[in-house]
Short mmCIF file of C-alpha atoms in Angstrom, two decimals:
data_model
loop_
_atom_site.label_atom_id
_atom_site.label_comp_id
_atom_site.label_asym_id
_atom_site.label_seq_id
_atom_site.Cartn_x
_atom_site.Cartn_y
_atom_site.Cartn_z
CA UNK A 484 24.87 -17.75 -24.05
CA UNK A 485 22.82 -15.60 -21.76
CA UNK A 486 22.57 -12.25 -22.26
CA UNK A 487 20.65 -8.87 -20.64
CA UNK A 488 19.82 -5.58 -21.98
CA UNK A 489 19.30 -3.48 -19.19
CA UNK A 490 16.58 -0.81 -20.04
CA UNK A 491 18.31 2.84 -18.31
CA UNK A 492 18.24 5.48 -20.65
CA UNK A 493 15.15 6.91 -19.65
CA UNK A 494 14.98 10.61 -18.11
CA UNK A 495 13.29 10.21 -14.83
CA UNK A 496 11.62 13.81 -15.18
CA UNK A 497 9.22 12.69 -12.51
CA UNK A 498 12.15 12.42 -10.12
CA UNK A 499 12.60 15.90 -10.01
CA UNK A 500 16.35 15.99 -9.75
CA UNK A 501 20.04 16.56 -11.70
CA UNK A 502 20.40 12.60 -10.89
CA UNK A 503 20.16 10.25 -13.18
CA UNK A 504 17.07 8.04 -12.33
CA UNK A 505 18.90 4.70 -12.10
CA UNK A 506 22.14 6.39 -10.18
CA UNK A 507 19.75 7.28 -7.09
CA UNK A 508 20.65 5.29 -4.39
CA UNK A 509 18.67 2.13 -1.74
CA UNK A 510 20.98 1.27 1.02
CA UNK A 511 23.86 2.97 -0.05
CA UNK A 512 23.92 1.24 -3.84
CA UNK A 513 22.06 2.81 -6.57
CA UNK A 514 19.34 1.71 -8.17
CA UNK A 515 20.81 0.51 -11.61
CA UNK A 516 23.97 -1.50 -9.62
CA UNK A 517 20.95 -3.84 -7.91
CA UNK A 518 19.62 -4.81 -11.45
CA UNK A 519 23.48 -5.63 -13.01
CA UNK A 520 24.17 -7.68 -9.79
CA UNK A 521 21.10 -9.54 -9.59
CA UNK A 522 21.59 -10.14 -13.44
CA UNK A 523 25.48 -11.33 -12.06
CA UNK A 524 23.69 -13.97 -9.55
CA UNK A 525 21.84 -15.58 -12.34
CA UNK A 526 24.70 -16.38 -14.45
CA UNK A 527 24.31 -13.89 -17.52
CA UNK A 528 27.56 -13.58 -18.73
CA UNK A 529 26.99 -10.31 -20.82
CA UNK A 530 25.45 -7.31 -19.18
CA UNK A 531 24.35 -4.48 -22.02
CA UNK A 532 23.33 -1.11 -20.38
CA UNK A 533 21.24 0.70 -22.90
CA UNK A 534 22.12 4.52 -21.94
CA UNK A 535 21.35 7.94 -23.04
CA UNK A 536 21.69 11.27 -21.53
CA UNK A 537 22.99 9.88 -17.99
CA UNK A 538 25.67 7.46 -20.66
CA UNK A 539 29.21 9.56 -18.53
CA UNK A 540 27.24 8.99 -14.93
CA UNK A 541 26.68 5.61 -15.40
CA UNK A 542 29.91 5.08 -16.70
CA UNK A 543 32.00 6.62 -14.22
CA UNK A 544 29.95 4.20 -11.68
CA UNK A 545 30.12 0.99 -13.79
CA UNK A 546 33.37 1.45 -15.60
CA UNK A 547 34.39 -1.86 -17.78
CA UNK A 548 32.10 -4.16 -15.80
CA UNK A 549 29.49 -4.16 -18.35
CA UNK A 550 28.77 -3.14 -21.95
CA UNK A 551 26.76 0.36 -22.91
CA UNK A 552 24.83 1.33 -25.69
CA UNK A 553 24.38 4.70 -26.74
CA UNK A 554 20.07 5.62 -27.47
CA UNK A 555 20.23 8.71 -29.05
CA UNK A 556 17.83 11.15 -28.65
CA UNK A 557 16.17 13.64 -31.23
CA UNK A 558 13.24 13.63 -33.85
CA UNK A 559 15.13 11.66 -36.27
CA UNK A 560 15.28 8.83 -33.79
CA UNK A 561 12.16 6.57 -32.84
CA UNK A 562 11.56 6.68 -29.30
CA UNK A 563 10.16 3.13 -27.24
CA UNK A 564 11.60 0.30 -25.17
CA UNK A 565 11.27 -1.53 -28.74
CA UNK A 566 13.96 0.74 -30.47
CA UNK A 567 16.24 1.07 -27.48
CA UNK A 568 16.46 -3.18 -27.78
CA UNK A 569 16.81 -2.96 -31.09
CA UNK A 570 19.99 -0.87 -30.80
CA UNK A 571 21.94 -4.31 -29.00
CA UNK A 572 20.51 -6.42 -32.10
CA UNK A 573 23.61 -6.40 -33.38
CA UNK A 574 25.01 -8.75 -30.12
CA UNK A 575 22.21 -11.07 -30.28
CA UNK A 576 23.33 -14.61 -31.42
CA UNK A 577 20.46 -16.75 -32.83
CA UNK A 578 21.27 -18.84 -30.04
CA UNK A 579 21.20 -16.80 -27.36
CA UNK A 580 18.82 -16.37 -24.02
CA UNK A 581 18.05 -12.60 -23.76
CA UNK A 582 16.85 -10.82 -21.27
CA UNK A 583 15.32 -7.67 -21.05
CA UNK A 584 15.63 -5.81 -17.65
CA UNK A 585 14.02 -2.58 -16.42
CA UNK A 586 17.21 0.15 -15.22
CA UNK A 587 14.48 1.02 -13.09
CA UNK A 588 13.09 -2.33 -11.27
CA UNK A 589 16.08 -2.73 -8.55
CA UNK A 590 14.27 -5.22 -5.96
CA UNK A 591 14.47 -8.00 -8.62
CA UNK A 592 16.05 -10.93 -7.21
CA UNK A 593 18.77 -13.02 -8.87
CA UNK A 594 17.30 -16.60 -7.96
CA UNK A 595 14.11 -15.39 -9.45
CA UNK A 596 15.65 -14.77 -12.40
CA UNK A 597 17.64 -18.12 -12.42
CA UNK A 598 14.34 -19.48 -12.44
CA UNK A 599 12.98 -17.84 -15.19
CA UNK A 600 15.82 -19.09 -17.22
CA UNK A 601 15.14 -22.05 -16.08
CA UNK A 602 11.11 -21.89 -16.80
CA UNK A 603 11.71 -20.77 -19.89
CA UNK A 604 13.91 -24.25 -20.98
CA UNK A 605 12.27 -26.25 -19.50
CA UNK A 606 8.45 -25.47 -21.18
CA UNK A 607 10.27 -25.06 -24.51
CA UNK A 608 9.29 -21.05 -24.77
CA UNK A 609 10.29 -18.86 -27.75
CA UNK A 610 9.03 -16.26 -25.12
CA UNK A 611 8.37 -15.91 -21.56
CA UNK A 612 7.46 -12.54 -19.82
CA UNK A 613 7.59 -12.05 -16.17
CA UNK A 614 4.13 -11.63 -14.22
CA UNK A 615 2.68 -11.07 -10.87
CA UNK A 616 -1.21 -11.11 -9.48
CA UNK A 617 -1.73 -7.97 -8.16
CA UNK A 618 -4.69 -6.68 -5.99
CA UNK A 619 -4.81 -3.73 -7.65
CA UNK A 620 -4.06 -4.01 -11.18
CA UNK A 621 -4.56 -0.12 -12.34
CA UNK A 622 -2.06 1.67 -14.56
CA UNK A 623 -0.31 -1.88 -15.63
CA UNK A 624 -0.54 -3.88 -19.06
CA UNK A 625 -2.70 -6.87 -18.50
CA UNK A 626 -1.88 -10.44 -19.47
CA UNK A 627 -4.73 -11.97 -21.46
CA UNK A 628 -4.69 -15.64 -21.63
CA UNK A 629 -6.93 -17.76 -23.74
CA UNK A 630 -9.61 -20.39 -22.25
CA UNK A 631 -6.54 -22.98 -21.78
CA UNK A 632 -4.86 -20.53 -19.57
CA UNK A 633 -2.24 -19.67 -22.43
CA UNK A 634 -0.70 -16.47 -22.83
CA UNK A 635 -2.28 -14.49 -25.96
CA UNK A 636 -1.21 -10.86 -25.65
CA UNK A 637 -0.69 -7.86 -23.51
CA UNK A 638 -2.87 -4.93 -23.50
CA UNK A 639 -1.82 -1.64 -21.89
CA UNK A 640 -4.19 -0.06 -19.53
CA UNK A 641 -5.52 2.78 -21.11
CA UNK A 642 -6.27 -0.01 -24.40
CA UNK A 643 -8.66 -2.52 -21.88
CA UNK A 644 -12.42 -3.16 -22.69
CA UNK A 645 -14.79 -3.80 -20.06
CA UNK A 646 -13.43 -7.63 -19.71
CA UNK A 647 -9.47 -7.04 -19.94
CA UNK A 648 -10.10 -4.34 -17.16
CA UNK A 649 -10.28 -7.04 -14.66
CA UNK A 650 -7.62 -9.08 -14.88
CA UNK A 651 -5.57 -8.98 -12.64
CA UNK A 652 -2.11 -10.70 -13.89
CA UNK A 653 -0.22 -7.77 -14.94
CA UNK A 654 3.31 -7.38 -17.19
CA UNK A 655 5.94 -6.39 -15.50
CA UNK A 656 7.99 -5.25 -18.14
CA UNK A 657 10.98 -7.66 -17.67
CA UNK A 658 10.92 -10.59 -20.49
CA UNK A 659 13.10 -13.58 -21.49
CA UNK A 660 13.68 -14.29 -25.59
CA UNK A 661 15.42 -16.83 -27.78
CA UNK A 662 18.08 -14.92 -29.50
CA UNK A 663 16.27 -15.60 -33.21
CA UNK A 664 13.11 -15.45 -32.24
CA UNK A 665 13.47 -11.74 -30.84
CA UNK A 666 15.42 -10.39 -33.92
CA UNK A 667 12.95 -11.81 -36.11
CA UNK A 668 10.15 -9.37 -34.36
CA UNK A 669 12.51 -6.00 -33.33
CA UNK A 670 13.00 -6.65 -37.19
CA UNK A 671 9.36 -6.23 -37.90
CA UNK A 672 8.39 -3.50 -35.31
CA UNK A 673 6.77 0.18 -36.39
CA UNK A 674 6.06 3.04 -35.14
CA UNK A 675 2.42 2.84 -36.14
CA UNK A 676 0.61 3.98 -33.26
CA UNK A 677 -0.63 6.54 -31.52
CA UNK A 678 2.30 7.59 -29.64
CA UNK A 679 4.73 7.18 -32.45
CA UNK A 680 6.78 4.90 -30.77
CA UNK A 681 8.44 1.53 -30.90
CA UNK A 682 6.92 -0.67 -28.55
CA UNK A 683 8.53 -3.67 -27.44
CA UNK A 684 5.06 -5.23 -26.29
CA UNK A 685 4.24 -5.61 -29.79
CA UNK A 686 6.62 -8.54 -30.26
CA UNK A 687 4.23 -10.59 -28.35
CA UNK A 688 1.98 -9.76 -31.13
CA UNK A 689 4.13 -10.49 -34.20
CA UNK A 690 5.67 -13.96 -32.71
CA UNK A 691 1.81 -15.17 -31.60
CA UNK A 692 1.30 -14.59 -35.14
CA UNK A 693 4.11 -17.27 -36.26
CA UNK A 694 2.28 -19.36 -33.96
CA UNK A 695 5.61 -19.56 -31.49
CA UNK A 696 5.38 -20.63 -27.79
CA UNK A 697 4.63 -17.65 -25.09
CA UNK A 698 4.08 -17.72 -21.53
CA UNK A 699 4.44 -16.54 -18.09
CA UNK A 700 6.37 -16.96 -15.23
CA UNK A 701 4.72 -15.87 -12.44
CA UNK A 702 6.70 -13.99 -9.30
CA UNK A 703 6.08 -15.25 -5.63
CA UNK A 704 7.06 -11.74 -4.30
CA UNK A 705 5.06 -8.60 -6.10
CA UNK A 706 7.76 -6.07 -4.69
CA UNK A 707 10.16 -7.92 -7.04
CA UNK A 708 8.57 -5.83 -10.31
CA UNK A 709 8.42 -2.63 -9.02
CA UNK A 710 9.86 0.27 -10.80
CA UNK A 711 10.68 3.36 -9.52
CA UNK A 712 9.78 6.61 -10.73
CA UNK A 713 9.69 9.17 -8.17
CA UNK A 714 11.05 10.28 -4.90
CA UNK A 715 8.35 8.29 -2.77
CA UNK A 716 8.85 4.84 -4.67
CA UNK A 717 12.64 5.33 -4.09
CA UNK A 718 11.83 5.55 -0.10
CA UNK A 719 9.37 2.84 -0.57
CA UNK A 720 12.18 0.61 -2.10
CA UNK A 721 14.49 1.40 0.23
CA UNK A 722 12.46 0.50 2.81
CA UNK A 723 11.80 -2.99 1.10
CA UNK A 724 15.08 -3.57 0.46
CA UNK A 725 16.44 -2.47 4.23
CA UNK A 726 14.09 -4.94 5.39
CA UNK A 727 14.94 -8.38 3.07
CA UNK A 728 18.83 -7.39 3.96
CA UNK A 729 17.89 -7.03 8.06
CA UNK A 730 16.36 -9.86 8.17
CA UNK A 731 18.56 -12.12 6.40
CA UNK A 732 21.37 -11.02 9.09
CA UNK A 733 18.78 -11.92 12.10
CA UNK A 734 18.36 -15.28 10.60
CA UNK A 735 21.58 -16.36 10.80
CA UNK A 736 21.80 -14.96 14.40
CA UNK A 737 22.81 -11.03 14.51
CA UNK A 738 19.93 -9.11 17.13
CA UNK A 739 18.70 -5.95 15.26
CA UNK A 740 16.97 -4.05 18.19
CA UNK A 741 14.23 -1.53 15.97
CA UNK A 742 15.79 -3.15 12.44
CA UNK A 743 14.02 -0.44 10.22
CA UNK A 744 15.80 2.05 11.72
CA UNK A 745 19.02 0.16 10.99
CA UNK A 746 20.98 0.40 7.56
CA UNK A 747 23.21 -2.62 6.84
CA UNK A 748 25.07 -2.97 2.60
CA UNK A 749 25.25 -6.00 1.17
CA UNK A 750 28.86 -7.39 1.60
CA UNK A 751 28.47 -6.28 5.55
CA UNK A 752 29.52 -9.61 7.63
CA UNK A 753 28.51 -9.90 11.16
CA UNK A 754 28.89 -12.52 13.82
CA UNK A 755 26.48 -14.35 15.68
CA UNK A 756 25.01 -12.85 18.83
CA UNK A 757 26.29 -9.29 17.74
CA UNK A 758 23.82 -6.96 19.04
CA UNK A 759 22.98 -3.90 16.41
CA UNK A 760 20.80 -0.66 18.15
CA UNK A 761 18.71 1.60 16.24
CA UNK A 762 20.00 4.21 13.75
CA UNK A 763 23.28 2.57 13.38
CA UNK A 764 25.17 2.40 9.82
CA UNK A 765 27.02 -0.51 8.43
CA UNK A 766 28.52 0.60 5.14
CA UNK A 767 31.16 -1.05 2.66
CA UNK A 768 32.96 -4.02 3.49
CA UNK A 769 32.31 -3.27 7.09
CA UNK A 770 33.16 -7.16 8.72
CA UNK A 771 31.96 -7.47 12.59
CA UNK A 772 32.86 -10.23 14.68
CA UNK A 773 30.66 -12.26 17.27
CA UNK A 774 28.95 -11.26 20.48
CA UNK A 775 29.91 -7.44 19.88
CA UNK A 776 27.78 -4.00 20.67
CA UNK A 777 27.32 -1.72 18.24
CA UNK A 778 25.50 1.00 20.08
CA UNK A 779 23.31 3.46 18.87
CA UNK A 780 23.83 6.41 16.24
CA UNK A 781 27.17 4.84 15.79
CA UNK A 782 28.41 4.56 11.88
CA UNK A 783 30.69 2.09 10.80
CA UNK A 784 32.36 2.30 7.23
CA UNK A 785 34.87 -0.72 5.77
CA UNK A 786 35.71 -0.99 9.46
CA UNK A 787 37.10 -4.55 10.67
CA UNK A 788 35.53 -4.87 14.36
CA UNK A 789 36.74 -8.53 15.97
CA UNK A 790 34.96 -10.39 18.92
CA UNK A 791 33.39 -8.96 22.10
CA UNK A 792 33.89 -5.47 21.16
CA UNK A 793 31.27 -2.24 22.78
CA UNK A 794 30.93 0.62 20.78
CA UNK A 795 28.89 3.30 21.85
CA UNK A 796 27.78 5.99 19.81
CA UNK A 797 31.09 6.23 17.37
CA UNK A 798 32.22 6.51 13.86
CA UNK A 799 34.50 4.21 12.66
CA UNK A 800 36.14 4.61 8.85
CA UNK A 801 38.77 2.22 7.32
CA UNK A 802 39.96 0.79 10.70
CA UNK A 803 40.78 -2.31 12.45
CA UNK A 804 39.38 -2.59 16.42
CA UNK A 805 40.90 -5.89 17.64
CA UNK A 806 39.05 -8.22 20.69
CA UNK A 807 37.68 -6.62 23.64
CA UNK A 808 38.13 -3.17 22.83
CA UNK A 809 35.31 -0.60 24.71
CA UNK A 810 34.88 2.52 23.25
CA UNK A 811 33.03 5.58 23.27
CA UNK A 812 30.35 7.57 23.64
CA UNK A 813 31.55 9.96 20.66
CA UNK A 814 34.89 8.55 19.94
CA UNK A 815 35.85 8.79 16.03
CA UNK A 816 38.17 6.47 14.37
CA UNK A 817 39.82 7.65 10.94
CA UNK A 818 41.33 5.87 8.41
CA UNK A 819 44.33 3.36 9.02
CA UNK A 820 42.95 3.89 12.90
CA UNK A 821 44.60 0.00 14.83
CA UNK A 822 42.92 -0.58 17.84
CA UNK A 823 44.31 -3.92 19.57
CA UNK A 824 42.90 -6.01 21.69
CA UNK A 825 42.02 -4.81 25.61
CA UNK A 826 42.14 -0.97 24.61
CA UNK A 827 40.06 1.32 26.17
CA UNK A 828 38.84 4.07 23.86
CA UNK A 829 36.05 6.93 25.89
CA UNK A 830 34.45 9.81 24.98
CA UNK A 831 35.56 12.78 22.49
CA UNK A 832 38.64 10.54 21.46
CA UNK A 833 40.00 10.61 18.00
CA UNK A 834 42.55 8.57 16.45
CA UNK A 835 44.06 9.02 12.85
CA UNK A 836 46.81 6.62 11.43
CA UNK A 837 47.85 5.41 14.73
CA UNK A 838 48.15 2.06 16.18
CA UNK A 839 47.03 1.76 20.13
CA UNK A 840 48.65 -1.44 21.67
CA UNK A 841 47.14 -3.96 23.97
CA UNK A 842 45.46 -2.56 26.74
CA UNK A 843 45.99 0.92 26.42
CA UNK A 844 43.38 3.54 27.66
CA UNK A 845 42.38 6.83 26.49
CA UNK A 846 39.46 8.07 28.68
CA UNK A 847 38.52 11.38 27.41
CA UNK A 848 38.74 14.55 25.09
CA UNK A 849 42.06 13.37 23.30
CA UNK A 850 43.61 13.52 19.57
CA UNK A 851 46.23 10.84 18.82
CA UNK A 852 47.18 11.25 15.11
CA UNK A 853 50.36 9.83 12.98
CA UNK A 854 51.38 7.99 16.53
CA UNK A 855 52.50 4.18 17.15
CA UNK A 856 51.66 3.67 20.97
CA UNK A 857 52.76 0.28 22.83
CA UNK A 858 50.98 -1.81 25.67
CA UNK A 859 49.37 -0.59 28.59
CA UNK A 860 49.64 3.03 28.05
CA UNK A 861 47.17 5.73 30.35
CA UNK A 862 46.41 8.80 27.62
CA UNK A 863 45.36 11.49 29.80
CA UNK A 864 42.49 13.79 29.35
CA UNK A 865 43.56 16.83 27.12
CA UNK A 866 46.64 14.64 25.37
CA UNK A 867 47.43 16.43 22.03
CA UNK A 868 49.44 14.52 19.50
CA UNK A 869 50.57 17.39 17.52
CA UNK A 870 51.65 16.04 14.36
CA UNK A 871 51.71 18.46 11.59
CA UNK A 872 54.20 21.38 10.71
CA UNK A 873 52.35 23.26 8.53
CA UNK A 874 53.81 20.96 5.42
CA UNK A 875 53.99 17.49 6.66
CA UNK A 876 52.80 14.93 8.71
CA UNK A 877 55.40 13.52 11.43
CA UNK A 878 55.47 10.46 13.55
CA UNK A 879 55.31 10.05 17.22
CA UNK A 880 55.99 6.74 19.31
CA UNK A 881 55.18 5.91 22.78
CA UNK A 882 56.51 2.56 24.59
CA UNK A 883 55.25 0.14 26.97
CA UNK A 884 54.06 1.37 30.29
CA UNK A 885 54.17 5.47 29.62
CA UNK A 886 51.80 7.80 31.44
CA UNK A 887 51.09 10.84 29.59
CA UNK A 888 49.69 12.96 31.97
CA UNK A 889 46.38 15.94 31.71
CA UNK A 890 46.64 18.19 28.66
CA UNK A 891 49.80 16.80 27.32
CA UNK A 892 51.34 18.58 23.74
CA UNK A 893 53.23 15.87 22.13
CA UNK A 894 54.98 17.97 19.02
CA UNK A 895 55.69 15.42 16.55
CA UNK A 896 58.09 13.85 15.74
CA UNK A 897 59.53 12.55 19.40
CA UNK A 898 60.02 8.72 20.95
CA UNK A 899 58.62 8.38 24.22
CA UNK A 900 60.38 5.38 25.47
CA UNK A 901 58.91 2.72 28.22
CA UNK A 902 57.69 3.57 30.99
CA UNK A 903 58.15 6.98 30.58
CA UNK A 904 56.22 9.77 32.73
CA UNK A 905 54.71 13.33 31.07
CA UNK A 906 53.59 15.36 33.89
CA UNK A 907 50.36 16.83 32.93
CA UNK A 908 50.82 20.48 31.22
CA UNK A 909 53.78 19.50 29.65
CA UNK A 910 54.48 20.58 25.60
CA UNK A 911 57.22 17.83 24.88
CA UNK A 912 59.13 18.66 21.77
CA UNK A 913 62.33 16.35 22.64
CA UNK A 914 62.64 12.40 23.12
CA UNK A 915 61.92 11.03 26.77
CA UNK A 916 64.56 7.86 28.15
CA UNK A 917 63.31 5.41 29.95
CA UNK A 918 61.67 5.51 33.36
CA UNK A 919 62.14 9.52 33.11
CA UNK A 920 59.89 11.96 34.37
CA UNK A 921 59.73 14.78 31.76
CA UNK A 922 58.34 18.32 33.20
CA UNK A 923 58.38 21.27 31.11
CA UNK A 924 56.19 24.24 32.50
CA UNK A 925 56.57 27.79 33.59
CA UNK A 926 57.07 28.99 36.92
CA UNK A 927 54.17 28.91 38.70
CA UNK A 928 54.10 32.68 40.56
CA UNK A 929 51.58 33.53 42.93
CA UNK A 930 51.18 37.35 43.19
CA UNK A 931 49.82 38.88 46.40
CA UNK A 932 46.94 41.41 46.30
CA UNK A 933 46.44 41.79 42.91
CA UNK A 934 42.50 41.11 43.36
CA UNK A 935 42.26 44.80 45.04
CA UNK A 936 44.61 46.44 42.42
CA UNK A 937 42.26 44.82 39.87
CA UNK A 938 38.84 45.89 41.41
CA UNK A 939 39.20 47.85 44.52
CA UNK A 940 37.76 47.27 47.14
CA UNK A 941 34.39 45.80 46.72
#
């Protein structure tokens, strides 16, 4: 069986904040929920999260969809990435594949670690620890191979002599075991060193002792190792990770106008031919149809947008915008917001729990909450749905064919049948019949000379 044991217990002092390290977030998703799913796309059927002051955070996030173990902290505990493996031994079969994943390390990719799965069977390892070639090898254990080019140890930085210095093949600290080959060594690890830890490196060690098969698998993509420990990595991530996402959606025919500027999750599905402008947000399960607009600034969360649809400059949450719908600048769409096909949403428009039937238009500077409007419907500018008492919510509906003229109060709840007329300035508090024209406004009085009683004479 394959198995990981996800590395996350670790502090993250050097992030400087009350978040948990791994629960920072890249593109909306924090760091640790990369590492799990990437873990997910390689087929590892149990996912152990070793976890120790941050255990509640990360398991109000993660809930039953993997495994935690609890490193406790205190000076009658060893510390080290050894010991915090250790504490899964317990769940390693002898044979088992186990990998050991860094909480922190979120731009690994899943394929790459199919392949190291599949590396490792195929050249027969007992071991095999993940790699890269790096320009600039300073700070990272180095991989020191023997004249054949086989892997004989790793040797932290600070421990190099004048020849290990240069070598450039560095550890990642990500590594693939056979299930009885790694609790043979966690079985034979001390904390005799100078940090009084358990190191996990020093497996390598003990199993190259027995003589037991080690190597390296080598990543194509450096960015895939890196960890994260403070503020600037996590923007430097982001931006990594913003990127590989953008431009898998422009391969398969979405047009990103200034794409690092534009955030899109995973899970976001857009149609070809869909034009995206800059500083726009695509968030949850956000789905976009084909040869839309999504103007810029706008911000789109689990929204379902169908074909040939402008938005300009609008925030859409948990709503449905049918086919050829135009709206905004500044129009705002709240949840269980049902735009259908034709509509015509403009500026300063908000809708809340309200379905807007086919070719409606609402121009301008209008709140339509708790309504259910029918076809071809003008909203005037000013129209007030006014749908709550005080207590609860109530429910307006509007037919086919109604005008609802200039700064319109619509006190909830009322039916508005077809075709029905609200002169503008109305407040309508009772139900409209067809075809009638509903007025209700005070006498208009015109009073003569009241300017000169006001001011005099000037």
């Amino acid at each position: 069986m394959n198995k990981v044991i996800i590395l996350a217990a670790g502090e993250g002092t050097r992030m400087k904040s009350n978040i948990s390290k791994v629960l920072h977030k890249i593109c909306n998703k924090s760091i640790l929920s990369y590492v799990i799913d990437a873990s997910k796309e390689a087929n590892f059927d149990e996912i152990y999260v070793i976890v120790g002051k941050n255990e509640e955070a990360v398991k109000d996030e993660f809930k039953d969809s993997v495994k935690y173990i609890k490193q406790e902290i205190g000076p009658e505990f060893p510390y080290g990435t050894g010991y915090a493996v250790k504490l899964a031994e317990k769940y390693i079969e002898d044979e088992d594949n186990i990998l050991v994943l860094s909480g922190d390390a979120p731009l690994i990719k899943g394929k790459t670690l199919a392949d190291l799965v599949q590396c490792h069977i195929d050249q027969e390892n007992e071991a095999t620890v993940v790699s890269a070639i790096v320009d600039n090898p300073f700070g990272y254990g180095r991989i020191i191979s023997d004249e054949n080019g086989q892997f004989k140890k790793i040797v932290e930085h600070k421990d190099c002599n004048d020849n290990e210095i240069l070598v450039k093949e560095i550890n990642s600290g990500m590594y693939l075991f056979n299930g009885d080959k790694l609790k043979y060594a966690l079985n034979k690890l001390d904390t005799n060193n100078v940090q009084g830890e358990m190191y996990l490196t020093d497996v390598f060690g003990i199993l190259e002792e027995e003589t037991l098969k080690i190597s390296t698998y080598k990543v194509k993509d450096n960015t895939e190792i890196n960890g994260i420990n403070t503020k600037l990595q996590l923007a430097e991530a982001e931006k990594i990770m913003r990127k590989r996402i953008n431009e898998a959606y422009m391969l398969e025919g979405v047009i990103l106008e200034n794409p690092e500027t534009i955030t899109i999750e995973k899970g976001v599905l857009i149609g070809k031919d869909t034009v995206i402008e800059q500083n726009v947000k695509l968030l949850g399960d956000t789905v976009i149809g084909e040869n839309c607009l999504i103007g810029m600034n706008s911000r789109l969360i689990n929204a379902k947008i169908g074909k040939d649809v402008i938005i300009y400059s609008s925030f859409i949450e948990d709503a449905i915008v049918e086919d050829n719908v135009d709206m905004g600048p500044f129009a705002r769409l709240r949840p269980k917001a049902h735009i259908k096909s034709e509509v015509h949403i403009g500026n300063f428009v908000e809708v809340k729990n309200a379905i807007l039937g086919e070719g409606t238009k609402a121009g301008h500077l209008a709140y339509i909450g708790d309504a259910e409007l029918g076809k071809n419907i003008n909203v005037s500018c000013g129209v007030i749905f006014a749908n709550y008492d005080g207590k609860k919510k109530h429910k307006t509906i509007v037919g086919d064919d109604a005008f609802l003229g200039s700064n319109v109060n619509i006190v909830a709840p009322v039916h508005i049948a077809n075709k029905a007329f609200l002169a503008a300035g109305s407040t309508i508090t009772r139900d409209v019949e067809e075809g009638q024209l509903s007025v209700e406004r005070a006498e208009q009085r015109n009073i003569d000379g009241y300017y000169e009683r006001k001011f005099g004479n000037k």
